[in-house]
Structure formats: C-alpha cells, structure tokens
Amino acid sequence: MNKKGFILAFLFASVMALLIACSDNSNTDEPGNDNDSNNDGEQAEQVLKIANDQEPAGLDPHKTPAHSSVRIYSQVYSGLVQFDADMNVVGDLAVDWDQPDDQTYVFNLREGVKFHNDREMTAEDVKYSFERILDEETASHIASYFSNVDSIEVLGDYQIQFNLKSADATFLSNLTNASAAVVAKEVVEENGDLQQVAVGTGPFVFEEWVPDNRVVLLKNENYYDENLPKLDQVIYYTMKDEAARMSAIRTGEVDLTTVSAQSADLIKDQEGLEVKDYQSLEYSYVGFNNEHEILSNEKVRQALSLATNRESVADIVWGGDAVVSGPVAPSMGDWAIDVTEHELYSNNLEKAKELLAEAGYENGFDITITTASTYADMVDTAQILQQQWAEIGVNAEIKQIEWGEYIDTWVNKTADILVGRNGSGTDPDRALNYFFHTEGSANVWNFSNADYDELVTKGKTTVDLAERKAIYDQAQNDLLTLSPNLFLVSPMKYVAVRDSVEGFTPYPHDGEYILEVTKK
C-alpha cells in the first residue's frame, strides 16, 4: 500500500473559510452538483468531495506546516520514502537504499518518474530539494529534522548519497514527513516559492485553488504506480462551520469530513453514513512564553500544571473520548511514559499555591490566554483553564483570534499563553526535539535548557532501541518538570464518510489516505 507519510501538523492553517451554499443547483462551484451515478447503471464518477474546516495557508511543502495545507500538498508531492499501513518505512521515489555505515545512506531512485510539468525527476532534484530545506533563507519548519546532514552527493541520475555528521536513528522516519518533498527547481525559481503553485511527482495534480471556496486536484495519469490513484478528481471544499459540514455530509453534498466527538454521536446511526474513529497522535497543549516576566519562572509554570485538571478537559471538551497525554501521545505505544504518575499531573491545588508563593506571586497574577476562535475545542479548553487557574488566584483573560492571526501569533511568539494542538509524529524525536530543543524548528516558546538539549540530541544519535527508550523516558519526565508547555489530552478522531465511498481507512499516522478510495 502506498501510504503518504504522517503529517505533523495539525496546528497551523490560515484564516479562510466559506460556508458553501447549496440552494442554487445551477452553481457548478458548489458541492452536490455532480451526478455520482445515473439511472443507466453506469460506473459512478470517481470524484471525491471533502469538506475541510480551514483554508490552506499556502502550498509550499518546505515552508508551510499547516494541516490544512499538508492534506493537499501531500497528495501532490512525493518524498524518498513513506510509511506503509503498518508504519514500516518503504520506498516512494526511492526504489531501495543501502546504509554502508551509520553515517551514510545511498538511495536508488525510480527511473522515468516525471514532475507534473512533464520533466523527469532525477537525483539533482533530490539534492536541490534538501539543500533548499536546509537553506536558512527558506526558513523551513523541518530544517532541524535534517540538521545532521553534512553533505549530499549525486552519484548518478538515479542515485544519491546523504552523508551525516553522526549516526541518526531518526533519519529515515523524518524522510517520511510530507514536507520532505522533492520539488522542481525551475518552478521555485519561476514563482519565488511554492505557496500558490504545486508541481510535484505525486498521485494527484494540482488543478486550481479558488480562495474561500475549494481546491481541486486531478488524477496524475503518469504516476509511477499505474494502479493508483483510483479517483479521477478530489475537491476540497472550505467549510469553517461544523454545522455546515454536518449538513453537507448528511445530504450527500460532500463524501467525507472530520467531525467532533459530539457530532459523531449525532450522526453515527444515520442511514447512508459511517463514522470511522481512530486514536490520534495529537495532543492538546498550553504553550508558555518562557521569556515572559512571570512565566519565565519555572515554579509558576509548575503551579499552573498542578492547578490543571486534565481529566476534566478530557470529559468536558472531548466528551470523554480523550486520554491524558504528555508530549509523546499514548498512541505511540511504548515510547510514551505514564504521565499520570508524574507529580505535576496530581492536580494538587495546595502545592500549586505554595509554588506561586515561593515564586513571589502569593496573591496570584493576571495573564492572557490566546486561542483560536475557529476551533471550539481550543476555546472550551481555554475556558476550563480560566476556571481551574482561578482557584489558585490566577486571573486569566481569554483572547479569541481568527486563524490567520493565530498562525502569526504562533510564528512571531507574541502570546503570553497559547492554547493549541500538536502532533507527536511517528518518532519521539519530533515530540521532544523538534518542539523543545533550543534550535528546534518549532520551538516557538523561547525555551532553552542545555541539559535537556544534550539529552534529546543523544536520543537522536543513539541507534540501540533500549538505550533510546531510556533516554526518551528521561526526556519526557524532565520536560514535564520544566513545563515549557503543559500537555493535556490526546483525543480520538472521527471521520464521517458516505456509504458511496469505498476503500477509506484512516490511520493514526495518516488520517487522510485516499489513494485506494473509489466511489460506487
């Protein structure tokens, strides 16, 4: 099975959404106007209509981590390797690879693979793509994933070698990330970047992006796997309001959409619909600006952790369909520690008050929690925190902002406290290094701890599995103690699917795999 790599992301997108009207059937831009079947028994039109909750933030895989973008460009671009259904690393643009030593990887590429502009993809394109990721001017969100790359050598048109500075247990899994895509140099140079264009080698070809409305992808007739994809067209409709998405999936105007736990309960028994669920790799979090006058004090952050009742967040925000989590989500199995055993998860209000007093805030303090108005779970989480922290004298004001402003706030580190969601990824290095190492590409918290940096760097370069686990167990415990973020819960995910859709199975590492989907 050709699986696209798990994507990270989840947190980031731009503020664009449109509640798609359905009353005028003469408007061919609206969902529900294509006939999926006819009375003559002909084969159904292979068009999949998906309702999305956010507008893409851009289409450049090397620069844009927003999930609303990843779900689209992951269908357009390919990388060297990918995960299969069982999370084994398998070839994508690479047929196979050798590892002569711990610091060298040689990839043999598929011959005859073409970009969507009909130019053949070669090793030079792979070299260009990863050098672009590592270029500081690109400001790639995955640059730290590949910071251990010392040099890249083209050995032939279809062979490329990566030379690492040291052994790296994460290198192959990082290559499965959808943002580690191979791009065409001439397209970048012609457009300046890839935010408004998409020319890859993946299973679908970018056709159009109508802002506030839809993104259309077409089947790549020259995809290297001649049996895939099975769909001829995929249309992503932007529908910010969940009520609109619920209405659209109920009436058949769209074929597939993600829904909340509450909405899943409302439609689970409806004829013509199926709700598929899976335990996500996501966790909700509270991010602190570690250079804030008050929040720079570790005891303050610890007090807020002790004042947070995570079980209440799971019950109230997620209807009980979530588990208490640390930075490594429980769905990652043995990599995740039992965070409920950590002292700071004990919801001890007296201890929290003691820590605040020791930090010089015996009477509490005022603070602002920023959250995204477009996500009900984030708003609800902020409101619960506001109530819980008031019990130790913390007066939190909630600031709700639109998604585009939220993204800017995250990038520019301008919030005191930010409520959001992250993805643990498929290797603990992402959860612990990418977000919290001083040089981590997604460390937007102004957090820096030399001992912690040394520990997670050691984890990245340790090949022995048992040793890595021991290192990451310690790193998780240390991170909970340092509390640069508070980690809350990992929710179940729900996808509502029309019964006309066949072959769709969401996975924790890829909830939107559609290459084998067909319409009946």
XYZ file of C-alpha atoms in Angstrom:
520
model
C 0.000 0.000 0.000
C 1.447 3.394 -0.974
C 0.999 5.466 2.151
C 1.856 9.069 2.387
C 3.884 9.883 5.442
C 2.307 11.205 8.601
C 1.995 14.604 8.730
C 2.535 16.848 11.501
C 0.799 19.188 11.821
C -2.285 19.752 12.825
C -1.956 23.028 14.470
C -1.388 25.539 11.752
C -3.560 26.978 8.908
C -4.725 30.332 7.579
C -7.977 32.083 8.264
C -10.077 31.391 5.216
C -13.333 29.513 5.223
C -16.633 29.588 3.395
C -19.947 28.096 4.343
C -20.836 26.613 0.993
C -24.403 27.345 -0.018
C -26.362 24.535 -1.570
C -29.651 26.101 -2.504
C -28.809 27.031 -6.090
C -28.176 23.849 -8.061
C -27.189 25.892 -11.086
C -23.873 26.848 -9.432
C -21.381 24.209 -10.514
C -18.812 25.537 -7.997
C -20.848 24.096 -5.127
C -20.692 20.549 -3.768
C -23.526 18.236 -4.649
C -23.954 19.345 -8.237
C -22.081 16.461 -9.883
C -24.053 13.304 -10.538
C -22.144 10.440 -8.923
C -24.245 7.826 -10.669
C -27.050 7.584 -13.175
C -30.133 5.521 -13.817
C -28.450 3.542 -16.600
C -26.214 1.687 -14.138
C -23.025 3.221 -15.447
C -19.966 3.347 -13.224
C -20.024 6.156 -10.659
C -17.992 9.236 -11.426
C -14.734 8.933 -9.469
C -14.869 12.335 -7.799
C -14.323 12.606 -4.037
C -15.661 15.716 -2.286
C -14.121 16.547 1.078
C -15.295 19.268 3.458
C -12.378 20.940 5.247
C -12.534 23.163 8.299
C -9.846 25.604 7.176
C -8.419 27.249 4.084
C -4.873 26.224 3.068
C -2.174 28.521 4.426
C -0.072 28.006 1.308
C 1.163 25.056 -0.747
C 4.927 25.147 -0.236
C 5.819 21.859 1.489
C 9.163 23.193 2.696
C 7.672 26.294 4.306
C 4.113 25.553 5.417
C 3.298 23.152 8.269
C -0.432 23.940 8.450
C -2.532 20.781 8.370
C -4.975 22.488 6.005
C -2.051 22.776 3.586
C -0.413 19.412 4.288
C -3.577 17.480 3.465
C -3.399 18.938 -0.033
C 0.290 19.077 -0.899
C 0.835 15.566 0.485
C -1.290 14.352 -2.433
C 0.697 16.390 -4.969
C 4.286 15.734 -3.887
C 6.282 12.606 -3.126
C 9.341 12.026 -0.964
C 12.104 9.465 -0.984
C 10.330 7.090 1.394
C 6.968 6.709 3.117
C 5.179 4.660 5.758
C 3.025 1.709 4.777
C -0.159 0.780 6.653
C 1.873 -0.907 9.398
C 4.240 2.047 9.755
C 7.136 0.303 8.077
C 9.400 2.577 6.051
C 9.098 1.667 2.382
C 10.239 3.259 -0.855
C 8.426 6.085 -2.591
C 10.627 7.935 -5.078
C 13.418 5.678 -3.885
C 13.209 2.064 -5.009
C 15.546 0.973 -2.236
C 18.525 2.170 -0.231
C 21.745 0.992 1.366
C 23.456 2.066 4.565
C 27.200 1.361 4.186
C 27.790 2.713 7.700
C 25.931 4.567 10.461
C 26.539 7.937 8.791
C 25.858 7.146 5.129
C 22.661 6.457 3.179
C 22.599 5.715 -0.541
C 19.197 5.867 -2.271
C 18.447 4.320 -5.649
C 15.701 6.298 -7.382
C 12.870 5.174 -9.626
C 13.628 5.824 -13.277
C 11.151 7.603 -15.504
C 9.278 9.458 -12.739
C 8.038 12.794 -14.056
C 7.041 16.041 -12.447
C 3.584 17.268 -13.349
C 5.212 19.667 -15.829
C 6.400 16.546 -17.722
C 10.089 16.876 -16.791
C 11.856 13.773 -15.493
C 12.807 13.771 -11.822
C 16.465 12.937 -11.114
C 18.916 12.866 -8.217
C 19.709 16.531 -8.866
C 16.129 17.371 -7.856
C 16.521 15.447 -4.605
C 19.754 17.291 -3.847
C 18.189 20.659 -4.659
C 15.121 19.950 -2.517
C 17.041 19.058 0.644
C 19.524 21.872 0.204
C 16.516 24.201 -0.074
C 15.126 22.788 3.180
C 18.457 23.389 4.908
C 18.934 26.890 3.462
C 18.354 29.432 6.242
C 16.615 31.742 3.767
C 13.915 29.120 3.229
C 13.148 29.141 6.957
C 11.820 25.609 6.629
C 9.849 24.194 9.534
C 11.652 20.862 9.046
C 15.200 22.207 8.812
C 16.049 20.795 12.241
C 14.942 17.346 11.072
C 17.900 17.282 8.704
C 20.426 19.422 10.568
C 22.572 16.298 10.942
C 23.101 16.129 7.165
C 26.708 17.030 6.415
C 26.612 16.781 2.621
C 24.583 15.378 -0.275
C 26.273 13.769 -3.282
C 24.733 12.957 -6.668
C 26.226 9.601 -7.684
C 24.269 9.344 -10.923
C 20.952 10.372 -12.444
C 19.154 7.873 -10.248
C 21.410 7.544 -7.221
C 22.032 9.962 -4.358
C 24.044 9.763 -1.155
C 23.401 11.522 2.167
C 26.426 11.904 4.456
C 25.504 12.514 8.089
C 27.592 14.199 10.772
C 26.819 11.368 13.182
C 24.606 8.324 13.497
C 20.943 9.339 13.344
C 18.175 6.987 14.429
C 15.527 9.396 13.131
C 16.774 9.998 9.594
C 14.569 7.528 7.727
C 11.403 8.296 9.701
C 11.969 12.031 9.187
C 12.137 11.396 5.448
C 8.544 10.107 5.573
C 7.297 13.553 6.570
C 5.084 15.061 3.869
C 7.146 18.239 3.971
C 10.310 16.334 2.970
C 9.051 16.548 -0.587
C 11.048 16.581 -3.803
C 10.303 19.778 -5.730
C 11.277 21.179 -9.112
C 13.919 23.929 -9.062
C 12.572 25.701 -12.139
C 9.110 26.038 -10.561
C 10.589 27.590 -7.417
C 12.709 29.992 -9.431
C 9.822 30.995 -11.673
C 7.439 31.707 -8.793
C 9.767 32.718 -5.964
C 8.296 29.985 -3.757
C 5.633 27.299 -3.968
C 2.898 28.892 -1.900
C 0.487 29.432 -4.786
C 1.618 26.685 -7.159
C 2.215 22.956 -6.774
C 4.155 20.877 -9.279
C 5.187 17.562 -7.797
C 5.523 13.918 -8.735
C 2.689 12.663 -6.515
C -0.542 10.818 -7.294
C -2.615 13.959 -7.863
C -2.033 17.060 -9.982
C -2.891 20.497 -8.628
C -5.623 21.984 -10.837
C -6.919 25.114 -9.091
C -7.317 26.913 -5.793
C -10.335 29.198 -5.532
C -9.796 31.204 -2.314
C -12.509 30.833 0.316
C -14.100 28.057 -1.730
C -12.212 24.997 -2.944
C -9.007 23.307 -4.066
C -9.236 20.869 -6.981
C -6.818 18.024 -7.674
C -6.812 15.724 -10.723
C -5.515 12.203 -11.113
C -1.873 12.010 -12.195
C -2.135 9.795 -15.252
C 1.654 9.346 -15.226
C 2.008 8.316 -11.577
C 4.701 5.674 -11.145
C 2.164 3.192 -9.713
C -0.125 2.678 -12.704
C -2.849 1.216 -10.452
C -3.124 4.337 -8.308
C -4.856 6.586 -7.580
C -8.300 5.204 -8.296
C -10.040 8.582 -8.116
C -10.144 10.943 -11.087
C -10.672 14.104 -9.076
C -10.596 15.318 -5.473
C -12.309 18.545 -4.431
C -11.561 20.072 -1.038
C -14.311 22.494 -0.025
C -13.539 25.002 2.699
C -16.354 24.916 5.257
C -15.340 26.508 8.541
C -18.580 25.958 10.396
C -19.114 22.410 11.652
C -22.879 22.748 11.331
C -22.372 23.380 7.624
C -20.109 20.346 7.298
C -22.643 18.218 9.165
C -25.419 19.354 6.862
C -23.284 18.699 3.779
C -22.320 15.160 4.812
C -25.890 14.307 5.811
C -27.326 15.396 2.488
C -24.548 13.871 0.407
C -23.210 17.190 -0.857
C -19.785 16.014 0.320
C -18.459 12.491 0.724
C -16.138 12.834 3.676
C -15.374 15.205 6.545
C -13.853 15.203 10.001
C -16.297 15.793 12.868
C -16.126 16.334 16.599
C -16.981 13.627 19.137
C -20.299 15.313 19.844
C -21.218 15.475 16.170
C -20.108 11.882 15.664
C -22.675 10.799 18.247
C -25.412 12.713 16.436
C -24.853 11.046 13.064
C -23.450 7.622 13.925
C -26.777 5.860 13.308
C -27.850 7.852 10.260
C -28.572 5.796 7.184
C -26.058 6.280 4.403
C -23.278 7.376 6.752
C -20.479 5.676 8.626
C -18.345 7.281 11.328
C -14.790 5.939 11.437
C -12.713 6.623 14.545
C -9.083 6.223 15.495
C -6.814 7.247 18.362
C -4.858 10.229 17.156
C -1.201 11.105 17.549
C -2.300 14.607 18.526
C -2.298 16.198 21.951
C -3.740 19.460 23.183
C -1.344 21.798 24.928
C -0.851 25.079 26.752
C 2.198 26.892 25.417
C 4.070 29.375 27.616
C 6.277 32.251 26.518
C 9.277 31.234 28.599
C 10.721 34.758 28.410
C 7.590 36.358 29.884
C 8.279 38.200 33.135
C 6.043 35.856 35.118
C 6.097 32.669 33.043
C 9.905 32.581 32.880
C 9.752 31.311 36.474
C 9.696 27.511 36.408
C 7.738 27.387 39.686
C 4.917 29.416 38.121
C 4.647 27.017 35.213
C 4.692 24.074 37.613
C 1.952 25.677 39.701
C -0.244 26.064 36.640
C 0.344 22.393 35.809
C -0.706 21.347 39.300
C -3.828 23.542 39.023
C -4.845 21.887 35.741
C -7.298 19.003 35.960
C -6.635 17.166 32.726
C -9.348 14.574 33.289
C -11.888 17.407 33.299
C -10.519 18.634 29.989
C -10.961 15.135 28.548
C -14.501 14.831 29.884
C -15.823 18.314 29.132
C -14.016 19.278 25.927
C -13.845 15.851 24.306
C -16.862 14.111 25.821
C -14.607 11.557 27.494
C -13.132 10.476 24.145
C -9.588 11.516 25.005
C -6.772 10.233 27.195
C -4.430 12.227 29.405
C -1.212 12.784 27.486
C 2.319 14.035 27.638
C 4.404 15.318 24.701
C 4.542 11.781 23.303
C 0.939 10.703 22.707
C -0.134 7.345 24.215
C -0.890 6.012 20.729
C 2.877 5.853 20.179
C 2.881 2.823 22.473
C 5.994 2.046 24.483
C 7.621 5.352 23.576
C 5.080 7.163 25.791
C 5.529 7.212 29.564
C 2.619 7.037 32.017
C 2.378 10.758 32.689
C -0.309 10.287 35.346
C 2.461 9.086 37.682
C 4.241 12.451 37.466
C 3.745 14.765 40.457
C 2.745 17.725 38.295
C -0.266 15.772 36.986
C -1.673 15.307 40.508
C -3.986 18.368 40.452
C -2.709 19.444 43.860
C -4.044 22.958 44.459
C -2.329 23.448 47.825
C 1.045 22.592 46.355
C 0.294 24.922 43.437
C -0.378 27.805 45.832
C 2.865 27.056 47.671
C 4.848 27.228 44.451
C 3.231 30.524 43.478
C 4.123 31.967 46.882
C 7.718 30.764 46.508
C 7.839 32.452 43.104
C 6.643 35.729 44.640
C 3.024 35.557 43.485
C 1.219 34.625 46.681
C -1.830 36.607 45.545
C -1.747 35.261 42.005
C -1.367 37.348 38.868
C -3.131 38.471 35.696
C -2.398 36.786 32.383
C -3.874 36.435 28.883
C -4.689 33.100 27.247
C -4.812 33.322 23.446
C -6.774 30.772 21.470
C -8.293 30.246 18.040
C -11.925 31.248 17.696
C -12.316 28.830 14.793
C -11.769 25.700 16.907
C -14.387 25.017 19.578
C -12.137 22.572 21.451
C -9.446 25.227 21.873
C -11.943 27.809 23.113
C -13.501 25.298 25.514
C -10.056 24.308 26.794
C -9.152 27.945 27.435
C -12.381 28.473 29.371
C -11.766 25.416 31.549
C -8.219 26.565 32.293
C -9.527 30.006 33.173
C -11.870 28.448 35.752
C -9.313 25.999 37.143
C -6.486 28.520 37.495
C -8.796 30.988 39.249
C -8.744 28.562 42.186
C -5.101 29.469 42.841
C -5.572 33.194 42.271
C -4.615 33.407 38.596
C -6.883 35.797 36.722
C -6.770 34.721 33.077
C -8.355 36.768 30.316
C -9.206 34.837 27.154
C -8.339 36.369 23.794
C -10.008 34.673 20.837
C -8.498 35.405 17.438
C -9.115 34.278 13.872
C -6.961 31.523 12.446
C -4.698 33.675 10.296
C -3.855 35.897 13.238
C -3.381 32.799 15.387
C -0.766 31.473 12.943
C 1.064 34.802 13.003
C 0.934 34.799 16.793
C 2.435 31.319 16.924
C 5.198 32.136 14.453
C 6.079 35.514 15.986
C 5.914 34.291 19.618
C 3.674 37.174 20.656
C 1.301 35.383 23.043
C 1.769 35.066 26.793
C -0.053 31.730 26.766
C -1.290 29.913 23.681
C -3.779 27.031 23.639
C -3.462 24.666 20.706
C -2.869 21.163 19.388
C 0.294 19.453 18.159
C 1.183 16.138 16.601
C 3.641 13.813 18.334
C 4.812 12.497 14.991
C 5.970 8.951 14.399
C 9.219 9.121 16.339
C 9.694 10.650 19.815
C 12.398 12.904 18.397
C 9.703 15.106 16.869
C 7.796 15.489 20.110
C 10.877 16.146 22.226
C 13.480 17.678 19.913
C 11.599 19.468 17.143
C 9.398 21.402 19.578
C 11.700 21.871 22.597
C 15.399 21.724 21.689
C 16.849 25.254 21.741
C 17.377 25.023 17.971
C 14.204 23.050 17.252
C 12.408 24.369 14.167
C 9.080 24.521 16.027
C 10.380 25.773 19.377
C 8.325 28.970 19.472
C 8.284 29.115 23.267
C 11.667 30.787 23.877
C 12.544 27.679 25.851
C 16.184 26.681 26.271
C 17.818 24.215 28.638
C 21.342 22.953 27.925
C 20.952 19.688 29.830
C 17.713 18.919 28.039
C 19.282 19.755 24.654
C 22.143 17.372 25.348
C 19.733 14.596 26.328
C 17.487 14.754 23.260
C 20.488 15.115 20.957
C 21.841 11.915 22.479
C 18.480 10.241 21.836
C 18.609 11.250 18.178
C 22.065 9.788 17.688
C 21.579 6.589 19.697
C 20.799 3.600 17.498
C 20.247 0.962 20.206
C 16.489 0.753 20.779
C 16.589 0.067 24.528
C 19.048 2.904 25.111
C 16.902 5.300 23.067
C 13.826 4.409 25.068
C 15.602 5.048 28.371
C 16.831 8.410 27.085
C 13.405 9.487 25.879
C 11.729 8.299 29.098
C 14.035 10.618 30.996
C 13.494 13.440 28.484
C 9.725 13.209 28.887
C 9.954 13.332 32.672
C 12.383 16.242 32.509
C 10.110 18.116 30.111
C 7.113 17.649 32.392
C 9.167 19.071 35.274
C 10.495 22.014 33.267
C 6.957 22.660 31.933
C 7.698 24.894 28.922
C 4.270 23.663 27.790
C 1.519 21.890 29.649
C 0.452 18.736 27.854
C -3.216 17.942 28.294
C -5.020 15.155 26.424
C -4.866 13.118 23.226
C -8.305 12.927 21.571
C -9.975 10.351 19.412
C -10.511 11.480 15.826
C -13.711 10.977 13.846
C -14.325 10.943 10.116
C -17.847 10.870 8.694
C -17.988 9.002 5.377
C -20.837 8.472 2.932
C -21.603 4.834 2.095
C -20.823 5.596 -1.557
C -17.135 5.773 -0.574
C -15.178 2.538 -0.611
C -11.615 1.776 0.477
C -11.156 4.578 3.004
C -9.350 3.700 6.242
C -7.898 6.420 8.475
C -4.698 5.642 10.383
C -3.148 7.442 13.372
C -0.167 8.417 11.216
C -2.286 9.248 8.159
C -5.930 10.042 8.665
C -6.477 11.083 5.038
C -5.105 8.287 2.868
C -7.233 8.333 -0.289
C -5.140 6.644 -2.980
C -7.225 3.456 -2.909
C -10.591 5.150 -2.421
C -13.306 4.609 -5.021
C -16.894 5.813 -5.417
C -19.791 3.488 -6.049
